[in-house]
Coordinates of C-alpha atoms in Angstrom, one line a residue:
M30 CA 196.1 24.4 23.6
K31 CA 197.4 21.8 26.1
A32 CA 199.1 19.9 23.2
A33 CA 200.8 23.1 22.1
F34 CA 202.0 23.8 25.7
N35 CA 203.3 20.3 26.1
K36 CA 205.2 20.6 22.8
I37 CA 206.8 23.9 23.8
Y38 CA 207.6 22.5 27.3
A39 CA 209.2 19.3 25.8
A40 CA 211.3 21.4 23.3
L41 CA 212.6 23.7 26.1
Y42 CA 213.2 20.9 28.5
A43 CA 215.3 19.0 25.9
R44 CA 217.8 21.9 25.9
S45 CA 219.4 21.3 29.2
A46 CA 221.8 24.3 29.3
F47 CA 219.1 26.7 28.2
W48 CA 216.6 25.3 30.7
C49 CA 219.1 25.7 33.6
V50 CA 220.2 29.2 32.7
V51 CA 216.6 30.4 32.5
S52 CA 215.9 28.7 35.8
G53 CA 218.8 30.6 37.4
M54 CA 217.5 33.9 35.9
I55 CA 214.0 33.3 37.3
Y56 CA 215.6 32.5 40.7
S57 CA 217.5 35.8 40.5
L58 CA 214.3 37.8 40.2
S59 CA 213.6 37.3 43.9
F60 CA 216.7 39.4 44.7
F61 CA 215.7 42.4 42.6
R62 CA 212.7 43.3 44.7
G63 CA 211.6 41.8 48.0
Y64 CA 208.0 41.2 46.9
L65 CA 209.2 38.9 44.1
F66 CA 210.3 36.3 46.7
V67 CA 208.1 33.6 45.2
F68 CA 210.4 33.4 42.1
G69 CA 213.1 32.0 44.4
F70 CA 210.9 28.9 44.8
I71 CA 210.0 28.8 41.1
G72 CA 213.5 29.0 39.8
L73 CA 214.8 26.3 42.1
F74 CA 211.8 24.1 41.3
L75 CA 212.5 24.3 37.6
F76 CA 216.2 23.7 38.2
Y77 CA 215.6 20.5 40.2
L78 CA 213.2 19.2 37.5
K79 CA 216.2 19.1 35.2
L80 CA 218.8 18.0 37.7
F81 CA 216.9 15.0 38.9
E82 CA 216.4 12.9 35.8
G83 CA 216.0 9.2 36.0
D84 CA 213.8 6.4 34.7
H85 CA 210.2 6.0 35.7
S86 CA 211.0 4.0 38.8
A87 CA 213.7 6.0 40.5
P88 CA 215.4 9.4 40.3
A89 CA 219.0 9.9 39.2
V90 CA 221.4 12.8 39.3
N91 CA 222.9 13.3 35.9
M92 CA 225.7 15.9 35.1
P93 CA 225.3 17.8 38.4
F94 CA 228.3 20.0 37.8
R95 CA 227.3 21.0 34.3
K96 CA 223.6 21.7 35.1
T97 CA 224.4 23.5 38.3
F98 CA 227.0 25.6 36.5
F99 CA 224.5 26.8 33.9
F100 CA 221.8 27.4 36.6
S101 CA 224.2 29.4 38.9
A102 CA 225.6 31.4 36.0
G103 CA 222.1 32.3 35.0
F104 CA 221.6 33.4 38.6
F105 CA 224.9 35.2 39.6
I106 CA 225.6 37.2 36.4
P107 CA 222.2 39.1 36.6
L108 CA 222.6 39.3 40.4
Y109 CA 226.0 41.1 40.1
S110 CA 224.9 43.3 37.1
W111 CA 224.9 46.3 39.5
F112 CA 228.7 46.3 39.2
F113 CA 228.2 48.2 35.9
V114 CA 226.8 51.1 37.9
L115 CA 230.3 51.6 39.4
Y116 CA 231.6 52.6 35.9
P117 CA 233.6 54.8 35.3
F118 CA 235.0 54.8 38.8
E119 CA 235.3 58.5 39.4
A120 CA 237.0 58.0 42.7
F121 CA 239.8 56.0 41.2
S122 CA 242.6 56.7 38.7
F123 CA 241.5 54.4 35.9
T124 CA 241.2 54.9 32.2
K125 CA 237.7 54.2 30.8
T126 CA 239.0 51.0 29.2
Q127 CA 240.5 49.8 32.5
G128 CA 237.3 50.7 34.3
M129 CA 235.2 48.7 31.8
L130 CA 237.4 45.7 32.1
I131 CA 237.1 45.8 35.9
V132 CA 233.3 45.9 35.9
I133 CA 233.1 43.2 33.3
F134 CA 235.4 41.0 35.3
A135 CA 233.5 41.8 38.5
D136 CA 230.1 40.8 37.1
I137 CA 231.0 38.0 34.7
G138 CA 234.2 36.8 36.3
L139 CA 232.9 36.8 39.9
G140 CA 229.6 35.3 38.6
L141 CA 231.4 32.4 36.9
L142 CA 233.7 31.9 39.9
H143 CA 230.7 31.5 42.2
A144 CA 228.9 29.3 39.6
A145 CA 231.9 27.0 39.7
M146 CA 232.0 27.0 43.5
M147 CA 228.3 26.1 43.7
S148 CA 228.7 23.4 41.0
L149 CA 231.5 21.8 43.0
C150 CA 229.3 21.7 46.0
F151 CA 226.5 20.1 44.0
L152 CA 228.9 17.4 42.9
L153 CA 228.3 15.9 46.3
L154 CA 225.0 14.7 45.1
K155 CA 227.0 11.9 43.3
I156 CA 227.9 10.4 46.7
F157 CA 224.6 11.2 48.5
P158 CA 221.8 8.6 48.6
K159 CA 219.5 8.7 45.6
N160 CA 216.4 7.8 47.6
K161 CA 213.5 10.1 46.7
Y162 CA 213.1 11.3 50.2
L163 CA 216.8 11.9 50.8
L164 CA 217.7 13.6 47.6
P165 CA 216.0 16.9 48.6
V166 CA 218.0 16.8 51.9
G167 CA 221.2 16.4 49.9
A168 CA 220.3 19.3 47.6
G169 CA 219.6 21.5 50.6
F170 CA 222.9 20.6 52.2
C171 CA 224.8 21.3 48.9
M172 CA 223.3 24.9 48.8
M173 CA 224.1 25.4 52.5
L174 CA 227.7 24.4 51.9
F175 CA 228.1 26.8 49.0
E176 CA 226.7 29.7 51.0
W177 CA 228.9 28.9 53.9
I178 CA 232.1 28.6 51.8
S179 CA 231.3 31.9 50.0
S180 CA 231.4 33.6 53.4
L181 CA 234.9 32.5 54.3
G182 CA 238.4 33.9 53.5
P183 CA 239.7 37.3 52.3
L184 CA 237.6 37.2 49.1
A185 CA 234.4 36.2 51.0
F186 CA 231.3 37.7 49.3
P187 CA 228.0 36.0 50.6
W188 CA 225.8 38.5 48.7
G189 CA 223.4 36.1 47.1
T190 CA 222.3 33.8 50.0
A191 CA 218.8 32.4 49.6
A192 CA 217.6 34.2 52.7
V193 CA 218.4 37.6 51.1
G194 CA 215.8 36.9 48.4
Q195 CA 213.2 36.1 51.0
Y196 CA 213.7 39.1 53.4
M197 CA 210.1 40.2 52.9
F198 CA 208.7 36.7 53.5
L199 CA 208.7 37.4 57.3
P200 CA 207.1 34.2 58.5
L201 CA 209.9 32.2 56.9
I202 CA 212.6 34.7 57.8
Q203 CA 211.8 34.5 61.6
N204 CA 213.7 31.1 61.5
V205 CA 217.0 32.9 61.1
S206 CA 216.7 33.9 64.8
L207 CA 216.7 30.1 65.6
F208 CA 219.3 28.6 63.2
G209 CA 220.6 31.4 61.0
L210 CA 220.4 32.2 57.3
F211 CA 221.8 28.8 56.1
F212 CA 218.7 27.2 57.5
I213 CA 216.6 29.2 55.0
A214 CA 218.7 27.8 52.1
L215 CA 218.0 24.3 53.4
I216 CA 214.2 24.9 53.7
I217 CA 213.8 26.5 50.2
N218 CA 215.9 23.8 48.5
L219 CA 214.3 21.0 50.4
F220 CA 210.8 22.2 49.3
A221 CA 211.7 22.9 45.7
A222 CA 213.5 19.6 45.3
A223 CA 210.8 17.5 46.9
L224 CA 208.1 19.2 44.8
S225 CA 210.0 18.6 41.6
L226 CA 210.4 14.9 42.5
F227 CA 206.6 14.8 43.2
V228 CA 206.0 16.1 39.7
K229 CA 208.2 13.4 38.2
Y230 CA 207.2 10.6 40.5
P231 CA 203.6 11.3 41.7
A232 CA 203.3 10.0 45.2
K233 CA 201.2 11.3 48.0
K234 CA 204.1 11.0 50.5
L235 CA 206.3 13.2 48.4
L236 CA 203.7 15.9 48.2
I237 CA 203.2 15.7 52.0
Y238 CA 206.9 15.8 52.4
A239 CA 207.2 19.0 50.3
V240 CA 204.3 20.7 52.1
F241 CA 205.6 19.9 55.5
A242 CA 209.2 21.0 54.6
L243 CA 208.0 24.5 53.9
N244 CA 205.0 24.9 56.1
I245 CA 206.5 23.8 59.4
P246 CA 209.0 26.7 59.3
I247 CA 206.3 29.1 58.1
I248 CA 204.0 28.1 60.9
T249 CA 206.8 28.4 63.4
G250 CA 207.6 31.9 62.1
T251 CA 204.0 33.0 62.2
V252 CA 203.8 32.0 65.8
M253 CA 207.0 33.8 66.6
L254 CA 205.6 37.0 65.0
Q255 CA 202.9 37.0 67.6
I256 CA 205.3 36.9 70.5
P257 CA 206.2 40.5 71.7
H258 CA 209.9 41.3 72.1
A259 CA 211.2 42.6 75.4
E260 CA 211.7 46.4 75.2
A261 CA 213.7 48.5 77.7
T262 CA 214.6 52.0 76.9
A263 CA 212.9 54.0 74.1
I264 CA 215.2 56.3 72.1
K265 CA 214.0 58.8 69.6
T266 CA 216.5 58.4 66.7
A267 CA 217.3 60.3 63.6
T268 CA 219.4 59.0 60.6
L269 CA 221.0 61.7 58.4
Q270 CA 221.0 61.0 54.7
G271 CA 223.1 63.7 53.2
N272 CA 222.9 62.3 49.6
V273 CA 226.6 63.0 48.9
L274 CA 227.3 61.2 45.6
S275 CA 230.5 59.2 45.2
M276 CA 232.0 61.5 42.6
E277 CA 231.8 64.4 45.0
K278 CA 232.4 62.6 48.3
W279 CA 236.1 62.0 47.7
N280 CA 236.7 65.4 46.0
E281 CA 238.7 67.5 48.5
S282 CA 237.3 70.7 47.2
R283 CA 233.8 69.6 48.4
L284 CA 234.8 68.6 51.9
D285 CA 233.7 71.9 53.6
G286 CA 230.4 71.7 51.9
I287 CA 229.9 68.1 53.0
I288 CA 230.7 68.8 56.6
E289 CA 228.4 71.8 56.6
R290 CA 225.6 69.7 55.1
Y291 CA 225.8 67.1 57.8
E292 CA 226.2 69.8 60.5
K293 CA 222.9 71.4 59.4
L294 CA 221.1 68.1 59.2
A295 CA 222.3 67.1 62.7
E296 CA 221.1 70.4 64.1
E297 CA 217.7 70.1 62.4
A298 CA 217.4 66.6 63.9
A299 CA 218.3 67.8 67.3
E300 CA 215.8 70.7 67.1
N301 CA 213.2 68.1 66.3
G302 CA 213.9 66.2 69.5
A303 CA 216.1 63.4 68.4
K304 CA 218.2 62.0 71.3
L305 CA 220.3 59.7 69.1
I306 CA 221.6 61.2 65.8
V307 CA 223.3 58.8 63.4
L308 CA 225.6 59.7 60.5
P309 CA 226.3 57.3 57.6
E310 CA 229.6 55.6 56.8
S311 CA 232.5 58.1 56.4
A312 CA 230.0 60.9 56.3
I313 CA 233.0 63.1 56.9
P314 CA 235.4 61.8 54.2
S315 CA 238.5 63.2 55.9
D316 CA 240.8 62.4 58.8
Y317 CA 238.8 63.2 62.0
D318 CA 240.3 66.2 63.9
Y319 CA 239.4 68.6 66.6
A320 CA 237.8 71.1 64.3
I321 CA 235.3 68.5 63.1
Y322 CA 234.8 67.3 66.6
K323 CA 234.0 70.8 67.9
R324 CA 231.3 71.4 65.3
F325 CA 229.3 68.3 66.2
A326 CA 230.1 68.4 69.9
D327 CA 228.6 71.9 70.1
I328 CA 225.3 70.4 68.8
A329 CA 225.4 67.5 71.2
Q330 CA 226.0 69.8 74.1
Q331 CA 223.5 72.5 73.1
Y332 CA 220.6 70.0 72.5
N333 CA 221.6 67.3 75.1
C334 CA 221.7 64.5 72.5
T335 CA 224.2 61.9 71.4
I336 CA 225.7 61.9 67.9
L337 CA 227.0 58.8 66.3
M338 CA 229.8 60.0 64.1
S339 CA 231.3 58.1 61.2
A340 CA 234.7 59.3 60.0
L341 CA 238.2 58.2 59.1
T342 CA 240.4 57.8 62.1
R343 CA 244.1 57.2 62.6
D344 CA 246.4 55.7 65.1
G345 CA 249.8 57.0 63.9
N346 CA 250.1 55.7 60.4
I347 CA 247.4 53.1 60.8
K348 CA 244.1 54.1 59.3
Y349 CA 240.5 53.0 60.2
N350 CA 237.0 53.4 58.9
S351 CA 235.3 54.2 62.2
V352 CA 232.1 54.9 64.2
F353 CA 232.0 56.5 67.7
A354 CA 229.7 58.5 69.8
I355 CA 229.9 62.2 70.9
Y356 CA 228.1 62.4 74.2
P357 CA 225.8 65.3 75.4
D358 CA 228.6 66.5 77.7
G359 CA 231.1 66.6 74.8
G360 CA 232.8 63.3 75.8
E361 CA 233.5 60.6 73.3
S362 CA 233.0 56.8 73.3
E363 CA 235.5 54.2 72.4
T364 CA 235.9 53.7 68.6
Y365 CA 234.4 50.9 66.6
S366 CA 236.3 50.3 63.4
K367 CA 235.1 48.3 60.4
R368 CA 236.0 44.6 60.8
H369 CA 235.6 43.2 57.4
L370 CA 237.2 45.5 54.9
V371 CA 236.2 45.6 51.2
P372 CA 238.8 43.8 49.1
F373 CA 240.0 45.8 46.1
G374 CA 238.4 48.9 47.7
E375 CA 239.8 49.4 51.2
Y376 CA 242.8 47.1 50.8
L377 CA 244.3 44.9 48.1
P378 CA 244.4 41.2 48.9
F379 CA 247.4 39.3 47.6
R380 CA 248.8 42.7 46.8
K381 CA 252.3 41.7 45.8
L382 CA 251.2 39.1 43.3
L383 CA 248.3 41.1 41.8
V384 CA 250.3 44.3 41.3
E385 CA 253.1 42.4 39.6
V386 CA 250.6 40.8 37.1
L387 CA 248.2 43.7 36.8
P388 CA 250.0 47.0 37.9
F389 CA 246.9 49.2 37.4
L390 CA 245.1 47.4 40.2
E391 CA 247.4 49.2 42.7
D392 CA 245.0 52.2 42.1
L393 CA 242.0 50.1 43.1
N394 CA 241.9 51.6 46.6
L395 CA 240.1 54.6 48.1
S396 CA 243.4 56.2 49.4
S397 CA 247.1 55.9 49.0
S398 CA 247.4 53.6 52.0
P399 CA 245.1 50.6 52.9
Y400 CA 242.7 50.6 55.8
T401 CA 243.2 48.4 58.8
A402 CA 240.5 46.1 60.2
G403 CA 239.2 46.8 63.7
S404 CA 238.6 44.2 66.4
S405 CA 235.9 45.6 68.8
S406 CA 232.3 44.9 68.1
V407 CA 230.3 47.4 70.2
I408 CA 230.4 51.0 71.5
M409 CA 228.7 52.3 74.6
L410 CA 226.6 55.3 75.0
E411 CA 226.8 57.7 78.0
D412 CA 223.9 56.0 79.8
G413 CA 225.5 52.5 79.4
T414 CA 223.4 51.4 76.4
T415 CA 225.5 49.1 74.3
I416 CA 225.3 49.4 70.5
G417 CA 226.5 46.6 68.2
C418 CA 228.1 48.2 65.1
L419 CA 228.4 47.1 61.5
I420 CA 229.9 49.4 58.8
C421 CA 228.8 48.7 55.2
F422 CA 230.5 45.5 54.1
D423 CA 230.4 44.2 57.7
S424 CA 226.6 43.9 57.4
I425 CA 226.6 41.0 55.0
F426 CA 228.4 38.8 57.5
A427 CA 226.1 37.3 60.1
P428 CA 228.9 36.2 62.5
L429 CA 229.9 39.8 63.0
A430 CA 226.4 40.6 64.3
V431 CA 226.4 37.5 66.5
D432 CA 229.7 38.7 68.0
S433 CA 228.1 42.1 68.8
A434 CA 225.2 40.3 70.5
E435 CA 227.6 38.2 72.5
K436 CA 229.3 41.4 73.7
G437 CA 226.0 42.7 75.1
A438 CA 224.6 44.7 72.2
E439 CA 221.1 46.1 73.0
L440 CA 220.7 47.9 69.7
M441 CA 222.2 47.3 66.3
L442 CA 223.7 49.9 63.9
V443 CA 224.5 49.7 60.2
S444 CA 226.3 52.7 59.0
T445 CA 226.9 52.5 55.2
N446 CA 227.8 54.4 52.1
D447 CA 225.9 52.9 49.2
S448 CA 226.4 55.9 46.9
W449 CA 228.4 53.6 44.6
Y450 CA 225.2 51.7 43.7
E451 CA 223.1 54.8 43.1
D452 CA 219.5 53.5 42.9
S453 CA 220.3 50.1 41.4
P454 CA 219.0 46.8 42.8
A455 CA 222.2 46.6 45.0
V456 CA 220.8 49.2 47.5
Y457 CA 217.8 47.0 48.1
Q458 CA 219.9 43.8 48.3
H459 CA 222.3 45.4 50.7
M460 CA 219.4 46.6 52.9
A461 CA 218.0 43.0 52.9
H462 CA 221.1 41.9 54.7
S463 CA 220.3 44.4 57.5
V464 CA 216.8 42.9 57.9
L465 CA 218.5 39.5 58.4
R466 CA 220.9 40.9 61.0
A467 CA 218.0 42.5 63.0
V468 CA 216.1 39.2 63.1
E469 CA 219.1 37.1 63.8
T470 CA 220.1 39.1 66.8
G471 CA 216.5 40.0 67.9
K472 CA 217.4 43.7 68.1
W473 CA 216.2 46.9 66.7
L474 CA 218.5 48.0 63.9
V475 CA 219.2 51.5 62.8
R476 CA 220.4 51.8 59.2
A477 CA 222.0 55.1 58.1
A478 CA 223.0 55.3 54.4
N479 CA 224.7 58.2 52.7
T480 CA 222.5 58.2 49.7
G481 CA 219.9 55.7 50.9
I482 CA 218.4 53.4 51.9
S483 CA 218.1 54.6 55.5
C484 CA 215.6 52.9 57.7
Y485 CA 214.7 51.3 61.0
I486 CA 214.2 47.5 61.3
S487 CA 212.3 45.9 64.2
P488 CA 213.5 42.6 65.8
D489 CA 211.1 40.7 63.6
G490 CA 212.1 42.3 60.4
F491 CA 209.5 45.0 59.8
I492 CA 211.0 48.0 58.1
Y493 CA 210.0 51.5 59.2
D494 CA 210.5 55.0 57.8
Q495 CA 212.4 53.7 54.8
T496 CA 213.9 56.5 52.7
E497 CA 214.1 56.8 48.9
P498 CA 217.6 56.4 47.3
L499 CA 219.3 59.5 46.1
T500 CA 217.4 61.9 48.3
E501 CA 218.7 64.3 51.0
T502 CA 216.5 63.6 54.1
I503 CA 216.3 62.8 57.8
A504 CA 214.4 59.6 58.9
Y505 CA 213.0 59.6 62.4
H506 CA 211.8 56.7 64.5
T507 CA 211.7 55.6 68.2
V508 CA 213.7 52.4 68.7
Y509 CA 213.9 50.3 71.8
T510 CA 216.9 48.6 73.5
N511 CA 216.7 44.9 74.2
S512 CA 219.2 42.8 76.1
S513 CA 217.6 39.4 75.4
R514 CA 219.4 36.8 73.1
T515 CA 218.1 34.7 70.3
L516 CA 219.0 31.1 69.9
Y517 CA 221.0 31.8 66.8
S518 CA 223.1 34.5 68.6
R519 CA 224.0 31.8 71.2
I520 CA 224.7 28.8 68.9
G521 CA 225.9 30.7 65.7
D522 CA 226.2 28.5 62.6
S523 CA 226.2 25.2 64.4
I524 CA 223.6 24.0 61.9
M525 CA 226.5 23.6 59.4
L526 CA 227.5 20.5 61.3
L527 CA 224.5 18.7 59.7
P528 CA 225.8 18.8 56.1
M529 CA 229.3 17.8 57.4
L530 CA 227.8 14.9 59.2
Y531 CA 225.7 13.9 56.2
I532 CA 228.9 13.8 54.0
L533 CA 230.7 11.7 56.5
I534 CA 227.7 9.2 56.8
S535 CA 227.4 9.0 53.0
L536 CA 231.1 8.3 52.6
L537 CA 231.0 5.6 55.3
Y538 CA 228.0 4.1 53.6
I539 CA 229.8 3.9 50.2
L540 CA 232.8 2.4 51.9
K541 CA 230.7 -0.2 53.6
K542 CA 229.0 -1.2 50.3
K543 CA 232.5 -1.5 48.7
V544 CA 233.8 -3.7 51.5
K545 CA 230.6 -5.8 51.3
R546 CA 230.9 -6.2 47.5
H547 CA 234.6 -7.1 47.4
G548 CA 235.0 -8.7 50.8
K549 CA 237.0 -7.6 53.8
Y550 CA 240.4 -6.2 52.9
T551 CA 243.4 -8.0 54.4
P552 CA 247.0 -6.9 53.9
S553 CA 249.3 -9.4 52.3

């Protein structure tokens, strides 16, 4: 039996591309359901077994671009497979052929783009020290750099960060409140790489190295879970999940029925004693006007509650995707508008170039005119409670949550419309980001989703009253305000200075070796 296993292992291991693709697919499993987080470690461990190939005395890094490309393609293409759920784009004016081309490009094209980006980052292993104890550090820094780069620019899409696949591994995830989500990428890759080197080069020190790399953060997180969070004001909260599907949400003939549905849900929540009632993103898919205001303000005044509205607002010809509060006395708060708009959905990046090359992309927008990004990060309730707001796509960007915490947020809100994803893995992956935002800021987080998942997340990442996708319901929970700040909300992503410094030191070391080998350079 052992001989047969060894024979199969050797045959698979000899096929480098196949091994790396399968490793990436195994890694992707941790993103499909939170309880599969262990596959994140397994996939990376198998990948590093193939990446670090040397002789019996010392490891080497052979073909890092090629091997990382196959691994990351095996990871990203399954991860982004939920794009196919968007077909046939009922809310857009595409033919079925155009719609299919778009989802294929979104899944495979974006997957291969991110695979190339990760592979370029892992090329740095060529300049990093090949010492058995430093290679795992270099691998962790490469993954950190990729995740950081993927969060930058107009096409930023940090969907598949290592921390997202670990959101149910709460002892580990507590560390994002200290150093942020890139630290999780460092820890997981450090452990997996060190363990793979131990298998290849059995040495007690390597095993201790791998064990300590993972267990110190886990022990730290376990201790943090025992420390109670400061709690100030208790608020009985209700999130309204109207379950308005994407094909009906943007159908103007359905607008009155949608408003009536949310009006009835809001009144039911108020009758049940909720003092803060939260609507999901663009719950009212229409320009906000006095008639809409009056219907919900009447409920707020009658039941002495606050309603967090989510609607489309305008300032002249400028359009926003907004959240604001209607107070018990009928007054309204300042407006929070979505800060990170969805490219190709709420605006078209590089519009002039893309429309000239692919004219049909001009229809890849939810309305005839693009939305404008907001700049504020919080809204204030009538009693002075400050709520940090994130609308849908906002919630996958940690710096936006940090900005809310810096502005005094005592409670976090994620208002989202995930109806596009139906009940695919994307709804769970998107919710996982909300867990990270709660832990990073150390605040209770209220998540209201049009078709689910709505839930409440404690400052240490526990999920309460989670709703099922594609159901009409109201979720209730008592949340608590908290004005304390986590270390991460104070220092942000300062940890990214470590890989930058490591690159600099590695380059200086290489330069020093060259100078020593060829002698000091003197100009003629």
